[in-house]
Coordinates of C-alpha atoms in Angstrom, one line a residue:
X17 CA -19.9 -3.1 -7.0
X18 CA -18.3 -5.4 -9.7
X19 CA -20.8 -6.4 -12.8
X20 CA -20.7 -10.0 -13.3
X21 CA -18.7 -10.9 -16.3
X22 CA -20.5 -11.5 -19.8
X23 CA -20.2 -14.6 -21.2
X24 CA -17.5 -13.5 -23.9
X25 CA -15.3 -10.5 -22.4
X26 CA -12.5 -9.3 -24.1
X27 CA -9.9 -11.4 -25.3
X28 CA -6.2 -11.0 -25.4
X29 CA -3.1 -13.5 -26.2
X30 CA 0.5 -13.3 -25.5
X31 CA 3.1 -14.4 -28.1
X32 CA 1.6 -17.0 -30.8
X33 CA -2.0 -17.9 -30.5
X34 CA -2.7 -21.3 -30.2
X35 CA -6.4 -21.9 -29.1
X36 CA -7.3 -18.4 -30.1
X37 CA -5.7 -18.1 -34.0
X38 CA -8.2 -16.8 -36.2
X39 CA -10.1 -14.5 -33.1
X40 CA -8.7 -11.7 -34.9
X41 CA -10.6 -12.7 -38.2
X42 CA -14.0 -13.8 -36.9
X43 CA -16.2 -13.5 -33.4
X44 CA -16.8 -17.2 -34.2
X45 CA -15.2 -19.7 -36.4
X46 CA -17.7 -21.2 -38.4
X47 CA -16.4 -25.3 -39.9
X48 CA -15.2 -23.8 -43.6
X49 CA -13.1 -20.6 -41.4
X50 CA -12.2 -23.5 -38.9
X51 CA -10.4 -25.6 -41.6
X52 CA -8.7 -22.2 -43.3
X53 CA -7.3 -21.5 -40.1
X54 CA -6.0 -24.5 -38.5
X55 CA -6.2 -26.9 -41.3
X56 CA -7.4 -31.0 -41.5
X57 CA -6.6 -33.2 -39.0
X58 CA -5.8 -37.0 -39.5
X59 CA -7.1 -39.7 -36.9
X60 CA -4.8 -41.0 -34.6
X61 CA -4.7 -44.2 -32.9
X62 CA -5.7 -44.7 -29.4
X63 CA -1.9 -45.9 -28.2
X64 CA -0.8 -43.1 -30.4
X65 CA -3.2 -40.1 -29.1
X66 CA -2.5 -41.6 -25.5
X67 CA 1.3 -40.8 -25.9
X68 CA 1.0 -37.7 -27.4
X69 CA -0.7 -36.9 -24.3
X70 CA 1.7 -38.3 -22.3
X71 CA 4.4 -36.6 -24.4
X72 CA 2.7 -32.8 -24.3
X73 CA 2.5 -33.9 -20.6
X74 CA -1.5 -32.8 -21.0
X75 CA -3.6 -32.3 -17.8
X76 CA -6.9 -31.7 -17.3
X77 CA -7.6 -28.3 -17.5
X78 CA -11.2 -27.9 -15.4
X79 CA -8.9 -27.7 -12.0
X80 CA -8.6 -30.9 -10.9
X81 CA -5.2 -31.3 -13.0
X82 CA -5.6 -35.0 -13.7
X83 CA -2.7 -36.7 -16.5
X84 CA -5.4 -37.0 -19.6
X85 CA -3.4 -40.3 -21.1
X86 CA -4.0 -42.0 -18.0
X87 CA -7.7 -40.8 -18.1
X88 CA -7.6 -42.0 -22.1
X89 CA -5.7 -45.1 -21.5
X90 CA -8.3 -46.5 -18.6
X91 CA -11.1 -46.0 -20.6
X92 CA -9.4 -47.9 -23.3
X93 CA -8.6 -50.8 -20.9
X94 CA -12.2 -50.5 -19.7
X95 CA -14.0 -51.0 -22.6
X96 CA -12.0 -53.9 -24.2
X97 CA -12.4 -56.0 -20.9
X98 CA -16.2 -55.6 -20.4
X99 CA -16.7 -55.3 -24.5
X100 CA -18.5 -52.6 -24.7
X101 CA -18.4 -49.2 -26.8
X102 CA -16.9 -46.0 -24.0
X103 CA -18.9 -42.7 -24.7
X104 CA -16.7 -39.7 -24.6
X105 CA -18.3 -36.4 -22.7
X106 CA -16.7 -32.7 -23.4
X107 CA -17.4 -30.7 -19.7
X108 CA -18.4 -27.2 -20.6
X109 CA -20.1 -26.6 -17.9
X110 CA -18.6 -23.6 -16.6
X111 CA -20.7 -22.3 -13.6
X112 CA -18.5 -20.2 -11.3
X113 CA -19.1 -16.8 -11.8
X114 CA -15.1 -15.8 -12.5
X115 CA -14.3 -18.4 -15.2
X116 CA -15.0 -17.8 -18.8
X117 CA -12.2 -19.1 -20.8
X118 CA -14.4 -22.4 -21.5
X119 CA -17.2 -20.5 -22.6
X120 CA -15.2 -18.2 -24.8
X121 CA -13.6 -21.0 -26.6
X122 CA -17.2 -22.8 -27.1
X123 CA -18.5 -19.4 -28.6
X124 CA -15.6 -18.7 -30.5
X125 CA -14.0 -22.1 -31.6
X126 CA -16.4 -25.0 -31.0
X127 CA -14.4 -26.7 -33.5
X128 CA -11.3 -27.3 -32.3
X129 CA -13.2 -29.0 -29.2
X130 CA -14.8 -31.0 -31.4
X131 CA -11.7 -32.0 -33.1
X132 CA -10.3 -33.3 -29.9
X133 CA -13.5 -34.8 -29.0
X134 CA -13.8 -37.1 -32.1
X135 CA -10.4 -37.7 -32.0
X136 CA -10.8 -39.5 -29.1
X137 CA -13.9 -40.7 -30.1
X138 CA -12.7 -42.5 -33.3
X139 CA -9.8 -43.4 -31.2
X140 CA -11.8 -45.1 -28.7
X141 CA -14.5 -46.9 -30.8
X142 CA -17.1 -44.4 -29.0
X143 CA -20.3 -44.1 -30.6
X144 CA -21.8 -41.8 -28.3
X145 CA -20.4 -37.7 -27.6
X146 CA -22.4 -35.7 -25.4
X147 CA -21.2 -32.1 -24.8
X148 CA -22.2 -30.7 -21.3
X149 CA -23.3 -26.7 -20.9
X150 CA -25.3 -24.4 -18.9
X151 CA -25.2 -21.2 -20.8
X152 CA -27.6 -20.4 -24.0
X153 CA -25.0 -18.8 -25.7
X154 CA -22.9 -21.8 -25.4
X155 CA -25.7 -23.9 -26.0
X156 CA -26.3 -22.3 -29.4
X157 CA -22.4 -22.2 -30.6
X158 CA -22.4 -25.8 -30.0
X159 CA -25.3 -26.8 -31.6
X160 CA -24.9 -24.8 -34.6
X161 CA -21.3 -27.0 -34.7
X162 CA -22.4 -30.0 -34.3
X163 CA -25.5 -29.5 -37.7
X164 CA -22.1 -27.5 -39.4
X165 CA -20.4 -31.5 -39.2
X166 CA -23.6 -33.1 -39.9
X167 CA -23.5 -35.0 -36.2
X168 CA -26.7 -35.3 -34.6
X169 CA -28.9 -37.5 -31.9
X170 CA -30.1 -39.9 -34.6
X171 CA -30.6 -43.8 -34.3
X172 CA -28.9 -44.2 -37.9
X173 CA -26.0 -41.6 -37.0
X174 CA -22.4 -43.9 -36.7
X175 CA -21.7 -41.6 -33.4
X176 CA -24.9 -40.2 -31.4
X177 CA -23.9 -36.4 -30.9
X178 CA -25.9 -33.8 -28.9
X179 CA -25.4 -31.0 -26.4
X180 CA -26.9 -31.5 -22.7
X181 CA -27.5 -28.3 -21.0
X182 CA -28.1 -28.6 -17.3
X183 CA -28.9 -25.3 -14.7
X184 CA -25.7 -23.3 -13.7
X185 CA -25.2 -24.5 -10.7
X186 CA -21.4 -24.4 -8.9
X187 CA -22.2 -28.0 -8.2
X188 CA -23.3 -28.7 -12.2
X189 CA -19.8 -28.9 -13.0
X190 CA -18.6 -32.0 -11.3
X191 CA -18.4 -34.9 -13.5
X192 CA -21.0 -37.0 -11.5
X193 CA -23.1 -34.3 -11.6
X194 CA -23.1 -34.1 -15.6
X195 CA -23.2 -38.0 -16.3
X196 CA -26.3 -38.1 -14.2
X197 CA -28.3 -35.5 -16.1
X198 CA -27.2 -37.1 -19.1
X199 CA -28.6 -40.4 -17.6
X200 CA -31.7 -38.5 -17.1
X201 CA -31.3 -37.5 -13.5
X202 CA -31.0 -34.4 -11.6
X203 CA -27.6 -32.4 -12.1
X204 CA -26.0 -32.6 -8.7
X205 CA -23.8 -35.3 -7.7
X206 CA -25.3 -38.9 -6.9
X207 CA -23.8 -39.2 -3.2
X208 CA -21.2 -42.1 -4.2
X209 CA -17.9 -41.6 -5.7
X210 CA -17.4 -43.7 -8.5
X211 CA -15.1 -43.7 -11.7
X212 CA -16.3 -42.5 -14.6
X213 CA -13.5 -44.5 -16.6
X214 CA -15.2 -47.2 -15.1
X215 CA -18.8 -46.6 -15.1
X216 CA -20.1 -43.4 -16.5
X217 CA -22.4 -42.5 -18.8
X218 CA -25.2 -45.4 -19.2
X219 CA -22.7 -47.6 -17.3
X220 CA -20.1 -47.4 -19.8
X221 CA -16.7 -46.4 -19.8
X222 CA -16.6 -42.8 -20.0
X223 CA -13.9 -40.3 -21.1
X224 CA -14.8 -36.9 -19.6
X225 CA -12.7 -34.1 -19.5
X226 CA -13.0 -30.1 -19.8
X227 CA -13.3 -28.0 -23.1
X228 CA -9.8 -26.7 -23.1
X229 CA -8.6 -29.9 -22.8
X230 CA -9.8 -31.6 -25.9
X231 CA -9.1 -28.2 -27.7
X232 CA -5.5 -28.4 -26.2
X233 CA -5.4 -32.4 -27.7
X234 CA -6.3 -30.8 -31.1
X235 CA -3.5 -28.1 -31.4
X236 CA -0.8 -30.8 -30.4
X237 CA -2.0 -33.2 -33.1
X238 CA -1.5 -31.3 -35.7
X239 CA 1.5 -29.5 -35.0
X240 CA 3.3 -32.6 -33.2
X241 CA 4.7 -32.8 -29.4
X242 CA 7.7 -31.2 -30.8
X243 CA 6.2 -28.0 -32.0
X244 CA 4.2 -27.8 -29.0
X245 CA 6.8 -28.0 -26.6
X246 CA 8.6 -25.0 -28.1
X247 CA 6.2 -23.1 -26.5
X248 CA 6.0 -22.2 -22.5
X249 CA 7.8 -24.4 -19.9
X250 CA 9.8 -28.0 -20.4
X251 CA 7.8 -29.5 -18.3
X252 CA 4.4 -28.0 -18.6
X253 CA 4.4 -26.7 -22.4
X254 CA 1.8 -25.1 -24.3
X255 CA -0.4 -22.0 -23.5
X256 CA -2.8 -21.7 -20.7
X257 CA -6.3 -20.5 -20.6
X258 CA -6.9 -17.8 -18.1
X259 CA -9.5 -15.9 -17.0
X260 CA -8.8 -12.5 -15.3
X261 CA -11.0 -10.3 -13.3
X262 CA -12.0 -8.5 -10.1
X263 CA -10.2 -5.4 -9.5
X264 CA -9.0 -4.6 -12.8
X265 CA -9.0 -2.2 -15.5
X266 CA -10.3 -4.4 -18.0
X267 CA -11.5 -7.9 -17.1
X268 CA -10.1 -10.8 -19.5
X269 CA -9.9 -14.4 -21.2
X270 CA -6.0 -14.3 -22.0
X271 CA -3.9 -17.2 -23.6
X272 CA -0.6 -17.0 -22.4
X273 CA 2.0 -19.8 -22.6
X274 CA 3.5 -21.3 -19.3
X275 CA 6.1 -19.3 -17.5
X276 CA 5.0 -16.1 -18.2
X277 CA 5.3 -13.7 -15.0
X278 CA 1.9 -13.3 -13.0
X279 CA 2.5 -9.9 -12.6
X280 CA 2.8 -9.4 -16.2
X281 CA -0.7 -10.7 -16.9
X282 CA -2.3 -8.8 -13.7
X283 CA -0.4 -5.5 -15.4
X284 CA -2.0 -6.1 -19.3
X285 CA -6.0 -6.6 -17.6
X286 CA -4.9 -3.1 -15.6
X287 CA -4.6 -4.4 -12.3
X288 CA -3.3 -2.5 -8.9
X289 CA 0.4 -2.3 -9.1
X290 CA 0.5 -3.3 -5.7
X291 CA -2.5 -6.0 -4.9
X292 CA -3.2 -6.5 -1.7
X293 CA -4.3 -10.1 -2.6
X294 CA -4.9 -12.6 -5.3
X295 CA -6.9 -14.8 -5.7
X296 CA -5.4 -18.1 -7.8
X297 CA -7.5 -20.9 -9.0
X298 CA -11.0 -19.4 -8.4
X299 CA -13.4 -19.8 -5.6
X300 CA -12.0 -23.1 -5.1
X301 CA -8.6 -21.7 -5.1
X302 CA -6.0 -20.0 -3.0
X303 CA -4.8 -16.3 -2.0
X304 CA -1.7 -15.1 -3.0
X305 CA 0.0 -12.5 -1.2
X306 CA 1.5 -9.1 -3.0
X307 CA 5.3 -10.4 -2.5
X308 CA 4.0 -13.8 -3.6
X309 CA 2.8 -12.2 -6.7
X310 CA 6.6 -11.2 -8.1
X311 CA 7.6 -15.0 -7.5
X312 CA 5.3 -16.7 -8.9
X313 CA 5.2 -17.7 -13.1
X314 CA 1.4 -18.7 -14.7
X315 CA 2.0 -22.6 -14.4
X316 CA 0.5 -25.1 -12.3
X317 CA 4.1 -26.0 -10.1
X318 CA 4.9 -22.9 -9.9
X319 CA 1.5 -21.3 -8.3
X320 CA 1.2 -24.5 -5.8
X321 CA 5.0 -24.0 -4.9
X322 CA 4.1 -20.2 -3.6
X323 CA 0.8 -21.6 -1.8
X324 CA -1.2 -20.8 -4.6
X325 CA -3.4 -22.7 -7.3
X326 CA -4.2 -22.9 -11.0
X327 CA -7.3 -24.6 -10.8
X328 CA -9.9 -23.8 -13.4
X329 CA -7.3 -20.5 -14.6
X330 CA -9.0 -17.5 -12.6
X331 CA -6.9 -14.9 -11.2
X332 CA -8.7 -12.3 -9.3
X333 CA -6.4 -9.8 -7.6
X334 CA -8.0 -7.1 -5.3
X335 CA -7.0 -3.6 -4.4
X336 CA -5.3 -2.0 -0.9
X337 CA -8.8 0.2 -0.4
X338 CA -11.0 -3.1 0.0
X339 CA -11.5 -5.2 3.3
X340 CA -10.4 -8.9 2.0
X341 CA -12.1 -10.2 4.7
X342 CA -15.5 -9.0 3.7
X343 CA -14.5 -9.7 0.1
X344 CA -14.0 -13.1 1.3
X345 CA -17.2 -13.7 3.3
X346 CA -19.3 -12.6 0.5
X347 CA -17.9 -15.2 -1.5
X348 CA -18.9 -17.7 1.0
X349 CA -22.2 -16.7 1.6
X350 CA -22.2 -17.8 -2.4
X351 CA -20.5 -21.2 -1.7
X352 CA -23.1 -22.2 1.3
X353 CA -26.1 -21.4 -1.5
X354 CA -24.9 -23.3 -4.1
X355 CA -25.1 -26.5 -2.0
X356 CA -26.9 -29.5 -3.8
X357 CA -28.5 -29.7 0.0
X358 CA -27.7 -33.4 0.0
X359 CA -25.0 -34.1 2.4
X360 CA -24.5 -32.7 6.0
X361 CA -20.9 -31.1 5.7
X362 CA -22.2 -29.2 2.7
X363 CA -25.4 -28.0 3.4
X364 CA -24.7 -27.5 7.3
X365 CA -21.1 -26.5 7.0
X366 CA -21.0 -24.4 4.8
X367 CA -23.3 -22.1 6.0
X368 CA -22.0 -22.6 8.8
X369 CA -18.5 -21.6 7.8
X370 CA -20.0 -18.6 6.3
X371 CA -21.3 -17.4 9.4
X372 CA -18.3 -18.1 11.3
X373 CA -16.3 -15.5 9.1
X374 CA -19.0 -13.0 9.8
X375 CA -18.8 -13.7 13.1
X376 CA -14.8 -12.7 12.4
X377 CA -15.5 -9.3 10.7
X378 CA -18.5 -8.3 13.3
X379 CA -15.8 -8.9 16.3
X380 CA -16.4 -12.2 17.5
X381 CA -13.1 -12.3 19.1
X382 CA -10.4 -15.4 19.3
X383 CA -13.2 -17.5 19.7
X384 CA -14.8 -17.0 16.6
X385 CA -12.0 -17.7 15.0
X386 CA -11.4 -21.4 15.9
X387 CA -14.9 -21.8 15.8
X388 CA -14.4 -21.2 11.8
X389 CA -10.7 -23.1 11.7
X390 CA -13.1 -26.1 13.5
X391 CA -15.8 -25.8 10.5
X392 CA -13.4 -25.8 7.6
X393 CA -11.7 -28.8 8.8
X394 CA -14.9 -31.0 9.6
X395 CA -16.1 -30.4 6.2
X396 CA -13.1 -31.6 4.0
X397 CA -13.2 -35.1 3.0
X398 CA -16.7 -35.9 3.7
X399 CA -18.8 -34.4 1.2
X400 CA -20.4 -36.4 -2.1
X401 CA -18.6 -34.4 -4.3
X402 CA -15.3 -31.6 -3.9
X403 CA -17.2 -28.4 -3.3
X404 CA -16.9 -28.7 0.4
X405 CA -13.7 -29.6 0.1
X406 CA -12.7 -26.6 -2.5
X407 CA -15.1 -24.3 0.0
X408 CA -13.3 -25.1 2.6
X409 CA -9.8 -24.4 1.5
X410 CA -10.9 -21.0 0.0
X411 CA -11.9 -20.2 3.5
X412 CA -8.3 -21.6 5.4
X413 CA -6.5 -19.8 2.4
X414 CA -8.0 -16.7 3.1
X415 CA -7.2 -16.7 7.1
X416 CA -3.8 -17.7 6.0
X417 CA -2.8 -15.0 3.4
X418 CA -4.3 -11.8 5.2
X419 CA -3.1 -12.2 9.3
X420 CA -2.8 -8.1 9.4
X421 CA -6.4 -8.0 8.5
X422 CA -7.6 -11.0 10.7
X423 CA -5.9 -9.2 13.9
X424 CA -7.8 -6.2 13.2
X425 CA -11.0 -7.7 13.4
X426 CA -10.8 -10.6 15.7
X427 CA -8.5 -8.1 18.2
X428 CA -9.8 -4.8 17.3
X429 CA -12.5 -2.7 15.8
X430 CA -12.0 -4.1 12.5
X431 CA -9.7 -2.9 9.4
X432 CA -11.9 -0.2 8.7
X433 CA -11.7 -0.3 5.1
X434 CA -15.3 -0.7 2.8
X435 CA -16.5 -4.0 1.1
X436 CA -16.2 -3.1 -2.8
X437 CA -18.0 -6.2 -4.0
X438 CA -15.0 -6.5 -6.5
X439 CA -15.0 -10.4 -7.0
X440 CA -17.5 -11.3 -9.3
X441 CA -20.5 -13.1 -8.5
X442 CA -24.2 -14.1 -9.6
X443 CA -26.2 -11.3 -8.6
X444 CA -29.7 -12.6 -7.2
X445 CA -29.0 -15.9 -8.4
X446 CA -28.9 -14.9 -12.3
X447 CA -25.9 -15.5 -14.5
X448 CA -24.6 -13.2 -16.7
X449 CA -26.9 -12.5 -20.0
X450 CA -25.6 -11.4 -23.5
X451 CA -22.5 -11.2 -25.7
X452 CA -20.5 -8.2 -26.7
X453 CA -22.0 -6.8 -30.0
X454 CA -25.3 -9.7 -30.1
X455 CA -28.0 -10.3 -29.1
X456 CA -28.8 -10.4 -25.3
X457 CA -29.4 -14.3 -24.0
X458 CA -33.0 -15.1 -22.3
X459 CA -32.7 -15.4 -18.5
X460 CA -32.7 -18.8 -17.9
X461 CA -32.8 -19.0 -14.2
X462 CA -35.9 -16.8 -14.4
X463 CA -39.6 -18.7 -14.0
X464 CA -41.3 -20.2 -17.0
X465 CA -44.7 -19.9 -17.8
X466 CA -45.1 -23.6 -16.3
X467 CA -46.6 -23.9 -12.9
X468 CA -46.9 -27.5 -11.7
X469 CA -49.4 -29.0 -9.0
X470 CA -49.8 -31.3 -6.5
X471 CA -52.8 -33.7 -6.7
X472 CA -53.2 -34.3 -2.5
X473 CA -56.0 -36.4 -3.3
X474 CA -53.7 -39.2 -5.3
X475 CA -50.3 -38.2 -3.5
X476 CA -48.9 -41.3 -1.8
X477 CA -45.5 -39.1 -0.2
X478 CA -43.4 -41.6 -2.9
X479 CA -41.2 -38.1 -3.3
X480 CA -39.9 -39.3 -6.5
X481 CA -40.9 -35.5 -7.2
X482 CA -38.1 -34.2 -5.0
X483 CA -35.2 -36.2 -6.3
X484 CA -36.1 -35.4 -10.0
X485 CA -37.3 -31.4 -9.4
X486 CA -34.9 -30.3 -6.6
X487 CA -35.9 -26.6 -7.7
X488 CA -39.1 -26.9 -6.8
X489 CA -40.0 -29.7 -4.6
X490 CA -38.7 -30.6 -1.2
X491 CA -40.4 -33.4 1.6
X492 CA -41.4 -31.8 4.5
X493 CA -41.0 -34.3 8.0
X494 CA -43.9 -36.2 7.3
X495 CA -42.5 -37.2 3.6
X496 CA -44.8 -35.6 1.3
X497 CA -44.1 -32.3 -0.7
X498 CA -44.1 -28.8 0.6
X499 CA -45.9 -26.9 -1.8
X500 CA -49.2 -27.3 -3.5
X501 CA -48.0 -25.7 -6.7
X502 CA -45.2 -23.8 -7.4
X503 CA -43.9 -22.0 -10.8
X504 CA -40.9 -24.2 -12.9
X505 CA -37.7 -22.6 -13.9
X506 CA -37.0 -21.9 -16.9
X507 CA -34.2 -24.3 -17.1
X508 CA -36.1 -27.2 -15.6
X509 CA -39.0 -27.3 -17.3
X510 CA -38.1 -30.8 -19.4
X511 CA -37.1 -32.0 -15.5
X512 CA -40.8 -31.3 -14.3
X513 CA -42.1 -32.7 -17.7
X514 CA -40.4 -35.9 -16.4
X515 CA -41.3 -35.9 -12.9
X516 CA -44.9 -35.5 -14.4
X517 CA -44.4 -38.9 -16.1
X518 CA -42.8 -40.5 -13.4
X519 CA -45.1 -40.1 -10.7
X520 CA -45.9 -43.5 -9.4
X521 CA -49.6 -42.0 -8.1
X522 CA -50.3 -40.0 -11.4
X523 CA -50.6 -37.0 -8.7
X524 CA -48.6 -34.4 -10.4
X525 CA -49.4 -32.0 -13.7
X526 CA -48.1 -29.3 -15.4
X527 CA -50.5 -26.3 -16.9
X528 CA -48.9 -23.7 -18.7
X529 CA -50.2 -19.4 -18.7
X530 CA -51.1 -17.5 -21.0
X531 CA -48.6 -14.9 -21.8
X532 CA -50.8 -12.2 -21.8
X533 CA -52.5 -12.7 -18.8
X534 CA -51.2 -15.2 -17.0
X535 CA -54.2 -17.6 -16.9
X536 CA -53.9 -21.0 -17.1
X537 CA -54.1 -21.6 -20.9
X538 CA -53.6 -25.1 -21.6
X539 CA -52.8 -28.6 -19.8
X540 CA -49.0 -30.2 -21.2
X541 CA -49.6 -33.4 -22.8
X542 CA -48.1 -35.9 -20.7
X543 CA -46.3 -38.8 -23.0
X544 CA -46.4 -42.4 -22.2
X545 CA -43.3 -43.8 -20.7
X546 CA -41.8 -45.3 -23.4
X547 CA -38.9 -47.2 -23.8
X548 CA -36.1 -46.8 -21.5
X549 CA -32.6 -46.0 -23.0
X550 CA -31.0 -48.2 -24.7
X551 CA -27.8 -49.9 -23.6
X552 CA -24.6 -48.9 -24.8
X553 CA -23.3 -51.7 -27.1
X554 CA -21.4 -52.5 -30.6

């Protein structure tokens, strides 16, 4: 069975280094190694940083691919016509369990994030940053950044900087999802599509956009569009995070530039010579055949012109000595569980789905199949967010790339060939823990030492409880919560702390064991309300 990938595997770069110069030098560059290495940057003006954008022809690099000076410019246009400062959010919330190029560059250079981040930021007028995260490690890196500049939460501070660090969650990552933990809610999308150029963060005109992609912002202002179009393709330059893993030799981050052969970078992580499959884009991605492989080049039109995908920059490729079908199924037995469990074609779906490719491998016949076609079709397009949609065209790639193998099971006895459990995945529900040569990170999806209670004689079945502790609560048919008590997460503990507060009947606490024996050692303080947050102005 595959190990889940640490948080910083090995990294490698082909040609120049861009976003990885000084990796050779230092595990991490530290603010006075940062400046040594890639020098001072100047501010640019927001007309000016939007057409370098345009110019580098810069896209989002989180998967979704969107044109980042369009992204900059309607924020701009945003916040002069409602008058009102924008707030600029970095998404390092990596939380699928084959991508780690954002988390390598947040361990290894938070700075040059951070330089595209304020960029934009002074560019903007912004007086608020928030950097989104999940892992400790990248948690720590950041933090430890942010004190190097001397940027902090403060009231007196000229730009409010802090780090929000939600649970790793697949659904955690989605831009709603983040602006609403940042708002104070629960990190899973809020049901309604809405723009955060428009209305994000507090209300306010928001510029959110993936690590790599402010860090990308930073290496092209300082060497110019013209110097960054000498590397990689005319029209995609630069260098590409990617992230390489399942059946290899040695599982990756690499920065290569655009236009470099895919078989070139499946042969340096010590992949099959012949895949039968791989995977582009991650688990919200596409298969690749191994005659697809030879065609295609490591840039986002070239993968989507073979049937393929960049996405979020993971490339898993698996052997000829593993079922891909079973490969396949375990992966969406992990995409049904990591549902938000807040809209139908997610949290019945994909399940569902999941259990129609089972259906496939155990030799449910013709019927099974179009029973699973049926299911990946209703759930696209109706979801509150893109993970059934991503889900679902993982699941049609993978009926379309491996036919040999689909005839086999739904016409025969089955390929006949083992499930390897080479594509990576959370084990149990934990991520991975630990950096290469450090210290090993706390398991933060265990339980705390926080157990929370139910009061039945002051519950009134409001089940505010359940909308702001998800983990813990949830409203059984007659509306009130399902549990009596129940232990808190690690990673939600300041969430039950608030639903604490917010209980309208005063019908929840929070005691806290002993760590010795496990007793109950102490009640939390509960805090007054307070004052609510105040409103993003001049």
């Amino acid at each position: 069975m595959n190990e889940a990938l640490p948080d910083v595997p090995e990294v490698r770069v082909v040609g120049l280094p861009q976003l990885t110069s000084g990796f050779d030098l230092v595990e991490r560059l530290d603010l006075p190694m940062h400046l040594k290495v890639h020098g001072p940057l100047d501010p640019l003006g927001g007309e000016a940083l939007a057409k370098l954008a345009e110019n580098i022809s810069l896209k989002g690099r989180g998967g979704a691919g969107f044109p980042f000076h369009k992204k900059l410019r309607s924020v701009a246009e945003a916040a002069i016509k409602r008058g009102v400062r924008p707030v600029v959010v970095v998404n390092g919330s990596e939380d699928e369990p084959a991508c780690r190029k954002d988390t390598v560059l947040i361990n290894r250079a938070p700075h040059l994030i951070l330089d595209g981040a304020l960029l934009c930021a002074e560019a903007l007028g912004a007086r608020t940053l928030v950097i989104g995260v999940t892992r400790e490690s990248t948690q720590r890196s950041m933090e430890a950044a942010l004190a190097e500049r001397g940027l902090s939460n403060s009231r007196r501070s000229a730009l409010k900087a802090f780090v929000q660090r939600n649970p790793v969650r697949m659904v955690t990552g989605a831009a709603a999802s983040l602006i609403r933990s940042i708002d104070g809610g629960p990190a899973i999308p809020p049901g309604r599509k809405v723009s955060a150029s428009q209305n994000g963060v507090g209300g306010a005109p928001t510029l959110l956009s993936n690590a790599e992609t402010f860090a990308q912002l930073a290496i092209a202002a300082r060497i110019g569009p013209e110097r960054y179009g000498n590397t990689g393709l005319y029209d995609e330059p630069g260098t590409v995070m990617l992230t390489v893993s399942g059946a290899v030799a040695r599982p990756m981050v690499i920065e290569v530039p655009t236009g470099v052969p895919l078989r070139y970078v499946l042969q340096l992580a010590g992949a099959p010579p012949v895949p039968q499959g791989v995977l582009t884009g991650g688990y919200h991605g596409k298969w690749i055949d191994a005659a697809t492989v030879n065609e295609a080049v490591i840039s986002r039109n070239s993968l989507d012109a073979v049937g393929g995908a960049l996405g979020a920059g993971a490339i898993l490729p698996i052997s000829q000595d593993t079922c891909p079908l079973g490969e396949s199924l375990r992966v969406a037995q992990w995409l049904a569980e990591e549902s938000a469990g807040q809209c139908g074609p997610c949290y019945l779906g994909l399940p569902a789905a999941a259990r129609g490719m089972e259906d496939i491998i155990n030799g449910g016949g013709p019927a099974a199949l179009e029973a699973l076609k049926q299911v990946a079709k209703n759930v696209k397009r109706r979801g509150a967010c893109s993970h059934p949609d991503g889900s679902a065209m993982f699941l049609e790639s993978t009926i379309k790339a491996f036919t040999d193998d689909l005839a086999a099971h739904v016409l025969g006895n089955g390929c006949g060939r083992p499930v390897e459990g080479v594509l990576p995945l959370f084990e149990g529900g934990k991520m991975p823990t630990g950096i290469p040569g450090g210290a090993e990170a706390p398991d933060d999806n265990g339980a705390s030492r926080q157990k929370i209670y139910v009061d039945w004689t002051l519950c009134r079945g409001h089940g505010l409880c359940a909308d702001i502790l998800p983990e813990v609560f949830e409203l059984g048919a007659d509306g009130f919560p399902t549990v009596a008590q129940a232990q808190v997460p690690r990673y939600a503990e300041a969430k039950a702390v608030r639903a604490v507060r917010r209980c309208p009947a005063l019908a929840l606490r929070i005691e806290e064991e002993s760590p010795r024996d496990r007793t109950p050692a102490r009640n939390l303080p509960v805090l007054s309300q307070g004052r609510g947050r105040r409103a993003l102005g001049r």
